[in-house]
Coordinates of C-alpha atoms in Angstrom, one line a residue:
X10 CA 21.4 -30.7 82.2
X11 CA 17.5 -30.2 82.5
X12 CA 17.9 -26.9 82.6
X13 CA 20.3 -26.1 79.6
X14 CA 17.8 -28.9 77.4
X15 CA 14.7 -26.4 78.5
X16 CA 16.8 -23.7 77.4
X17 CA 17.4 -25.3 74.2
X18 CA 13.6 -25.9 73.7
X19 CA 12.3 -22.6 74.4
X20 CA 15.0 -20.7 71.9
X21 CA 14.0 -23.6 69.4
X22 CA 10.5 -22.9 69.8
X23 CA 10.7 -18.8 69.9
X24 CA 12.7 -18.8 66.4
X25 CA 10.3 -21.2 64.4
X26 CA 7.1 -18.8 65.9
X27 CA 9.4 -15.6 65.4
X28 CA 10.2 -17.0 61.8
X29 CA 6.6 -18.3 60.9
X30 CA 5.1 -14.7 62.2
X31 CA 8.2 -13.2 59.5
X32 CA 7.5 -15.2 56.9
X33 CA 3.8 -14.3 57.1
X34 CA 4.3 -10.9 57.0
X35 CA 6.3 -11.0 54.1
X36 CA 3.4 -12.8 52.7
X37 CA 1.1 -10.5 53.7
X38 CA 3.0 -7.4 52.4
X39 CA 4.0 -9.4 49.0
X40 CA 0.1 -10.0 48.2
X41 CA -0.6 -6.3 49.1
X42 CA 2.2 -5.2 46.8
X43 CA 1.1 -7.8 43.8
X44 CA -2.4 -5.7 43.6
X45 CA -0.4 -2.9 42.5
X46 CA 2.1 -3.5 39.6
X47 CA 4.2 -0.8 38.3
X48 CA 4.8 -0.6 34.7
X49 CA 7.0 1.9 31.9
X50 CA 4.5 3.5 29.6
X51 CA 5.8 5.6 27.3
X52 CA 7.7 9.4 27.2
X53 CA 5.9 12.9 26.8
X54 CA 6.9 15.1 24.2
X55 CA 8.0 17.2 27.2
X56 CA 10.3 14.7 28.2
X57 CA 8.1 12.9 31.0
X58 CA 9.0 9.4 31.4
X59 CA 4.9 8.0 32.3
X60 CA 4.2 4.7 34.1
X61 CA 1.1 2.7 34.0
X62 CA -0.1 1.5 37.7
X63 CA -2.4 -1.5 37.2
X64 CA -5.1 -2.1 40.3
X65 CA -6.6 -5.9 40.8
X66 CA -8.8 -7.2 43.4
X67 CA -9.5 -10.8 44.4
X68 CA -12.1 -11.1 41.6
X69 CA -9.4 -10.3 38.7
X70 CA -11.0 -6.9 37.9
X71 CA -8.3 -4.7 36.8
X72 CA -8.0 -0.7 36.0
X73 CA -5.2 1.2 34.7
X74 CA -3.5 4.5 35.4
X75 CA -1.3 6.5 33.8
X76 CA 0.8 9.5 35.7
X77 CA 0.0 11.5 32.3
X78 CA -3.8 13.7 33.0
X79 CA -4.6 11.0 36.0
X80 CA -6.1 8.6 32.7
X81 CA -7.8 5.4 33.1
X82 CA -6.8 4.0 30.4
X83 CA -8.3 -0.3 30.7
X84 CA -10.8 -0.8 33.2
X85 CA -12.4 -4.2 33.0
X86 CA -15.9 -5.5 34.5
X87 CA -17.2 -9.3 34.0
X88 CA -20.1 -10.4 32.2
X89 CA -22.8 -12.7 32.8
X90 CA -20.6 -15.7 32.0
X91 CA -17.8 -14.2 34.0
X92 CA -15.7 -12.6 31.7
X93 CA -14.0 -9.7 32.7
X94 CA -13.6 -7.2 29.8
X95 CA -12.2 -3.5 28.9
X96 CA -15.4 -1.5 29.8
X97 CA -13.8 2.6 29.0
X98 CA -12.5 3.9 25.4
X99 CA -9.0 4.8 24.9
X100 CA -6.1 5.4 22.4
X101 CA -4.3 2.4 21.4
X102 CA -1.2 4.0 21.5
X103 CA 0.1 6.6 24.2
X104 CA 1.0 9.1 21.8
X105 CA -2.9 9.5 21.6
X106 CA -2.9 10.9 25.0
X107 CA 0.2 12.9 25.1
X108 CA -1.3 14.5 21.8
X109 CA -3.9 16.7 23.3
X110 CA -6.5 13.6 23.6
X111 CA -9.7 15.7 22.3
X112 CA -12.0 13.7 23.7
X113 CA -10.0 13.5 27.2
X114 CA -10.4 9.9 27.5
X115 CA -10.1 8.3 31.2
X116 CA -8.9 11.7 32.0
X117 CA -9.3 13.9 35.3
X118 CA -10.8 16.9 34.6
X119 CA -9.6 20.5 36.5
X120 CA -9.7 23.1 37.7
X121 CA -12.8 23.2 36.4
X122 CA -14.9 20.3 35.2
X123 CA -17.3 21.5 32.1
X124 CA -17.9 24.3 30.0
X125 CA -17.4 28.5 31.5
X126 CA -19.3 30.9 29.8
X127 CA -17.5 33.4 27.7
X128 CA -14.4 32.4 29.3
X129 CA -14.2 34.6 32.6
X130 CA -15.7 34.8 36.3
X131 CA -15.8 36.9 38.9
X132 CA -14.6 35.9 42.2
X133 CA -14.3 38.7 45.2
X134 CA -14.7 41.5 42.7
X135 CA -11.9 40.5 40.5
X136 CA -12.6 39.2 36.9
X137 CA -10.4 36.7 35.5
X138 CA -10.1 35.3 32.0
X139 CA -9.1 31.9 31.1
X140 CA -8.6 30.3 28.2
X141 CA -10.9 29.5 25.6
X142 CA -10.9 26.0 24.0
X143 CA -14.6 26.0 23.1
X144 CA -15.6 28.8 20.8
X145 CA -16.2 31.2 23.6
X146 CA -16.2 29.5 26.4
X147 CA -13.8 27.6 28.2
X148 CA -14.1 23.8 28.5
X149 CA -12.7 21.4 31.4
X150 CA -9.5 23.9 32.7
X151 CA -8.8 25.3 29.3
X152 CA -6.5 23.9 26.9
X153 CA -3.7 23.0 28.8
X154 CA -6.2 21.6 31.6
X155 CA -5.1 18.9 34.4
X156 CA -5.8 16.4 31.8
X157 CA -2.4 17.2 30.2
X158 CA -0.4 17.6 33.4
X159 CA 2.0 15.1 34.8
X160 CA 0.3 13.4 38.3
X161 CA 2.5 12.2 40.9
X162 CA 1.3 8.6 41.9
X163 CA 2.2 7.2 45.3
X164 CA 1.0 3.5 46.0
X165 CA -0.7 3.8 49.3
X166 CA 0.4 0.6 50.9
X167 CA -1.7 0.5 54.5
X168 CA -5.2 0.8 52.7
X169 CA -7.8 -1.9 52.9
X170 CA -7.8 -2.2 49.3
X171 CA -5.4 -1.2 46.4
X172 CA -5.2 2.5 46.4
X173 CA -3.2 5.1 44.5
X174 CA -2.5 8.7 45.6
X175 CA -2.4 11.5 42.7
X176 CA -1.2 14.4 43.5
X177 CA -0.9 18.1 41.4
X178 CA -0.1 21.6 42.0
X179 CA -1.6 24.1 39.6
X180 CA 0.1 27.1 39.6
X181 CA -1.4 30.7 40.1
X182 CA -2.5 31.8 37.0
X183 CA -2.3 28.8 35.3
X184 CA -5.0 28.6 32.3
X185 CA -6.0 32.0 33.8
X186 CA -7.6 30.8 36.8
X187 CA -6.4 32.5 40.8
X188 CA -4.5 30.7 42.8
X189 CA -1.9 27.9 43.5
X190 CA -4.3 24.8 44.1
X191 CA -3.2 21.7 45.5
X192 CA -5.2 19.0 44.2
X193 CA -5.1 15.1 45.5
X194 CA -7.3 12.2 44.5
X195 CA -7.7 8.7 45.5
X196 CA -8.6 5.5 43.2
X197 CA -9.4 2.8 45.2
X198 CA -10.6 -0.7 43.6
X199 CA -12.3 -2.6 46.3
X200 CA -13.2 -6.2 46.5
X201 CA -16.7 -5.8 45.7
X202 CA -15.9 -4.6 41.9
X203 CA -16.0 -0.7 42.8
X204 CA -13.6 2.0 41.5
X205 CA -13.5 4.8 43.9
X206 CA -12.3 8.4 43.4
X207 CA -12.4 10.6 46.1
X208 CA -11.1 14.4 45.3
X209 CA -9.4 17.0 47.5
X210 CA -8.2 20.3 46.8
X211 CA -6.6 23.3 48.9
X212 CA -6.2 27.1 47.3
X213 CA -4.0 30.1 48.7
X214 CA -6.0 32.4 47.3
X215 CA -10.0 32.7 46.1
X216 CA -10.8 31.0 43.3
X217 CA -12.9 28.3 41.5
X218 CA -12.7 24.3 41.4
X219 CA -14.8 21.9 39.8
X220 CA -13.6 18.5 39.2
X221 CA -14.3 15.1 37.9
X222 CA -13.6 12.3 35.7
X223 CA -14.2 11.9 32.0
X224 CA -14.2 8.0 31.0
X225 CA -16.5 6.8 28.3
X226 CA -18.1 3.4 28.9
X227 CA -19.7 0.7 26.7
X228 CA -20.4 -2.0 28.4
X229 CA -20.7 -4.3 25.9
X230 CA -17.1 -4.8 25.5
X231 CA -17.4 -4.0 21.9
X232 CA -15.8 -0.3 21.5
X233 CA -17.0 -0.2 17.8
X234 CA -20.7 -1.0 18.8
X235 CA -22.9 1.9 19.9
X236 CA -24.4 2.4 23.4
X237 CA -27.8 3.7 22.1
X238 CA -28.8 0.3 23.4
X239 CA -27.5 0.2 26.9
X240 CA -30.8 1.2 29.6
X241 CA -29.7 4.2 31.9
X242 CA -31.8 5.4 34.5
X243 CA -30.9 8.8 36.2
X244 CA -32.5 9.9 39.9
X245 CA -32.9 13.2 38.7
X246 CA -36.6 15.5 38.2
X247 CA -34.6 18.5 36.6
X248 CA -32.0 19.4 33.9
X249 CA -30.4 22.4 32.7
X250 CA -31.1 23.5 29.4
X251 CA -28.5 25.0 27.3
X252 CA -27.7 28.1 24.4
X253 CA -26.4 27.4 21.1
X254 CA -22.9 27.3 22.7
X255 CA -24.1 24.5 25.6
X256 CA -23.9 27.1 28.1
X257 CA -26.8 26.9 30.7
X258 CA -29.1 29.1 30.2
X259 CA -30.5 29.6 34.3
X260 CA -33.9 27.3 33.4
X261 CA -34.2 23.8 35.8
X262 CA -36.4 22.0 33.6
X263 CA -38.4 19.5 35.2
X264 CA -37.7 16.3 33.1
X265 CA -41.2 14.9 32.7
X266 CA -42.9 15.0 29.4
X267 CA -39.6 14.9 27.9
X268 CA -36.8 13.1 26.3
X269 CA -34.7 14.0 29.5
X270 CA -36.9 12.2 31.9
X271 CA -34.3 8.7 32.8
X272 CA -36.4 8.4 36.1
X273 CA -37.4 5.4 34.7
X274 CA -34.5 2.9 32.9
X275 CA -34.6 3.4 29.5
X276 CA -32.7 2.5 26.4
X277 CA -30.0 5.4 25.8
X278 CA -31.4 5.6 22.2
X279 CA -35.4 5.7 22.7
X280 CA -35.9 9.3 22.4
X281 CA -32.1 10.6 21.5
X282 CA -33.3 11.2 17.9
X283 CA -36.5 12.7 19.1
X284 CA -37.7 16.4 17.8
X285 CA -36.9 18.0 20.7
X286 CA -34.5 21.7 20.6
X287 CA -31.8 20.7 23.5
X288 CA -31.4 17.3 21.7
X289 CA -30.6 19.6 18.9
X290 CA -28.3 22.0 20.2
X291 CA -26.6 19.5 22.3
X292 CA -26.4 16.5 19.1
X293 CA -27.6 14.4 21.5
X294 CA -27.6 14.4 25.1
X295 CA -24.7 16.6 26.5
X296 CA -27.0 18.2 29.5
X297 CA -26.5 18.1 33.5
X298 CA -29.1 16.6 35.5
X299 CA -29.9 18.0 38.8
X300 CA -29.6 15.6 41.1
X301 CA -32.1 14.2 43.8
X302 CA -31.2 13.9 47.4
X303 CA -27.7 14.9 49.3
X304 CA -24.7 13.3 50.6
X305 CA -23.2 9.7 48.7
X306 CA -26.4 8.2 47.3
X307 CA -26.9 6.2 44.1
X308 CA -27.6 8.8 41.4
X309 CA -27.2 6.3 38.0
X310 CA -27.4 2.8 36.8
X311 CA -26.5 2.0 33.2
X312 CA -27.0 -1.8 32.2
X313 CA -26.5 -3.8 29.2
X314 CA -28.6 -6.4 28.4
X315 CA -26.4 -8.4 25.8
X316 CA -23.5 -8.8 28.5
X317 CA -25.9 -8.5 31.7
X318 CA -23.0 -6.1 33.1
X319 CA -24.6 -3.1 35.3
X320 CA -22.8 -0.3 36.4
X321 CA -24.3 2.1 39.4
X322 CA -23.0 5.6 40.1
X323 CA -22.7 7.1 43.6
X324 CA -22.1 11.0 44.4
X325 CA -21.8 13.2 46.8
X326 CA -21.8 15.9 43.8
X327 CA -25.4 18.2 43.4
X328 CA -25.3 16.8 39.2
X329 CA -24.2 15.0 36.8
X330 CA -23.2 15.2 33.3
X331 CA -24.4 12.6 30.7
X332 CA -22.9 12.7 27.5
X333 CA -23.8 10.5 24.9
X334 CA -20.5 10.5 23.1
X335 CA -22.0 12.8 20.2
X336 CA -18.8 14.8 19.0
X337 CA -16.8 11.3 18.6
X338 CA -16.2 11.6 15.0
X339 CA -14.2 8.1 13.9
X340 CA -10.7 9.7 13.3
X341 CA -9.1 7.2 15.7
X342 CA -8.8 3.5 16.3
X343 CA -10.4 1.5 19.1
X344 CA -9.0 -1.0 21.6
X345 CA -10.9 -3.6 19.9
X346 CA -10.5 -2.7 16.2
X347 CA -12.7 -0.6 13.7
X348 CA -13.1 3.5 15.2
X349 CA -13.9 5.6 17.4
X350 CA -17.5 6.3 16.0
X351 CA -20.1 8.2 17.1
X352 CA -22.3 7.4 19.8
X353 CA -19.9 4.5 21.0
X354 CA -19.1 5.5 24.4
X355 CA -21.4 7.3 26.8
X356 CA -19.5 9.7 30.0
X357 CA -21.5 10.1 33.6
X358 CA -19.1 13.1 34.7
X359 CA -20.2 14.0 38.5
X360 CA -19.8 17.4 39.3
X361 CA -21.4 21.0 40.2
X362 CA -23.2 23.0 37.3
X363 CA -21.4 24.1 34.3
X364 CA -21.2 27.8 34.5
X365 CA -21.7 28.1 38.1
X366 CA -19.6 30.7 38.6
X367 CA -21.6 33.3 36.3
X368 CA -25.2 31.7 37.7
X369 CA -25.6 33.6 41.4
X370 CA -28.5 30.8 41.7
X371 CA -25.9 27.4 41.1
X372 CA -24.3 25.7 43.8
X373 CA -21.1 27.5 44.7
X374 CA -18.1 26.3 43.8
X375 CA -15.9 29.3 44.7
X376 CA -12.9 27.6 47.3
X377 CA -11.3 29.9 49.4
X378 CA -8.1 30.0 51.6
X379 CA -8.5 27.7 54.6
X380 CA -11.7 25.5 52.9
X381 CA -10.7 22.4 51.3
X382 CA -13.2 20.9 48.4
X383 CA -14.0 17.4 49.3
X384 CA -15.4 15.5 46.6
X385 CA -16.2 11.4 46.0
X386 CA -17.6 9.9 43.1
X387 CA -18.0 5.1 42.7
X388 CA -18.5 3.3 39.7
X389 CA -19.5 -0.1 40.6
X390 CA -20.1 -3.1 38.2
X391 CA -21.8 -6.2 38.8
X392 CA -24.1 -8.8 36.7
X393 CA -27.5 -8.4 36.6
X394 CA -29.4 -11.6 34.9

């Protein structure tokens, strides 16, 4: 009888911790699954049905994929009074997007991030031409670059944080460029209000790869508000000046003396209008810095004083592209009303040197058969009083 009641008690006991250790689990991998949501976003005019994957952390910061060019299409950072707002431009509809988007909003830029001279390169010997989208040169992959190209998002469910896995295969001769290139990134949105993008790509055959991401920010919240006022400071001592078709010219310029020199926070706006040639050529600034140091280091912090938000930039990347938005012309609406106008979004586009592949003296960026490119770029925002 003693033995049949212990018997009893020890099954009781072993289902109620087997059932509380269940139950938890499901727990667990329900609140994991709830930082990922999964949502229908609208059809191609190839036919592709696109989704929307929306990333949270504990904070309540939220960003927004699309499976259409690898776009961010809402990313949101709080202010000083804890609001969390949409932070990066975009089309209010996704027929924007589909539609060529010709300022590549949110977008991930391949195989090549930035502007080719003249449209070809020479890799091994061979000379290849791609496809001109800029007046002579090519600009981020051509026309049809990955920017247009349907990515195929996995939710990675064992990461620390909520992660997505976008994944692309480019074609040999696809926009002209060598080789079938296998490209994966990783967004990441961790708990401490960073978006990280780390960037791998494999070739079967010699070729070229330079790739990044092309979101405009204005921190203010206020997409019909310029960013001439927001204070960027860049860890950079040289830039590369640029032709009349913003194609390096070979020069690293040291920044001092200039209206290039960010070494110190300044307001975007303080010497954009200056008398200066590259300001010129470039309608504002549309330049690559050079930057200092090696390996993942803070290259960029951009804050505004109105909201108090800050955003700092990490790279491994040897530059970085800062754009000022100056070709943002007001044809389209904003997220927040009024247009797209000049000057009202700002890009910080890590990456090698535009050109690279005609300019012997540039970091390489030729990938090869057996290399793989490793790449990783973080945006983090915080609140700065």
């Amino acid at each position: 009888m003693k033995k049949t009641t212990y018997n009893g008690i020890f099954i009781l006991l072993f289902l109620i911790i087997f059932g509380c250790r269940k139950e938890n689990n499901k727990q667990d991998i329900s609140g994991k699954m709830e930082n990922v949501q999964t949502s229908d976003y609208g059809v191609t005019p190839k036919g592709d049905s696109i989704k929307k994957y929306t990333l949270s952390n504990k904070n309540g910061m939220k960003v927004e994929v699309i499976n259409f060019g690898g776009i961010i299409t809402s990313l949101t950072a709080p202010d000083k009074n804890g609001k969390y707002e949409d932070v990066v431009l975009g089309f209010t509809k996704p027929e924007g997007y589909f539609d060529g988007n010709p300022y590549y909003f949110g977008a991930l830029i391949g195989r090549y991030g930035n502007r080719i001279g003249n449209a070809k390169f020479t890799v091994d010997g061979k000379t290849y031409e791609i496809n001109k989208n800029d007046g002579p040169n090519s600009l981020h992959g051509g026309k049809e670059g990955f920017h247009t190209r349907f990515w195929n998002i996995e939710i990675v469910k064992d990461a620390k944080f909520p992660t997505l896995k976008l994944s692309y295969t480019s074609a040999d001769g696809e926009e002209g460029y060598p080789g079938k290139l296998t490209t994966t990134v990783f967004y990441t949105l961790t708990d401490d209000n960073a978006l990280e993008i780390s960037y791998e790509a494999e070739t079967d055959k010699p070729t070229v790869v330079n790739l990044t991401q092309h979101s405009y920010f204005n921190l203010s919240g206020n997409f019909t508000k310029t960013i001439t006022d927001h204070e960027l400071q860049i860890n950079a001592d040289h830039f590369l000046p640029v032709n009349e078709t913003l194609i390096p010219t070979g020069e690293q310029k040291a920044v001092k003396g200039t209206p290039f020199d960010f070494t110190i926070s300044k307001p975007i706006g303080k010497d954009i209008n200056a008398e200066d040639d590259q300001l010129k050529k470039g309608k504002g600034y549309d330049h690559n810095w050079i930057l200092n140091g090696k390996g993942l280091r803070s290259i960029a912090k951009v804050y505004h004083q109105g909201t108090g938000r800050l955003m700092e930039v990490f790279t491994d990347e040897p530059g970085v592209q800062f754009y000022s938005g100056n070709f943002l012309d007001g044809k389209f609406d904003t997220k927040t009303g009024g247009k797209n106008e000049f000057r009202t979004g700002f890009c910080l586009e890590t990456q090698h040197f535009p050109d690279s592949p005609n300019q012997p003296s540039f970091p390489s960026t030729e990938l090869k058969p057996g290399q793989k490119y490793h790449s990783k770029t973080i945006y983090k925002f915080s609140v700065k009083n």
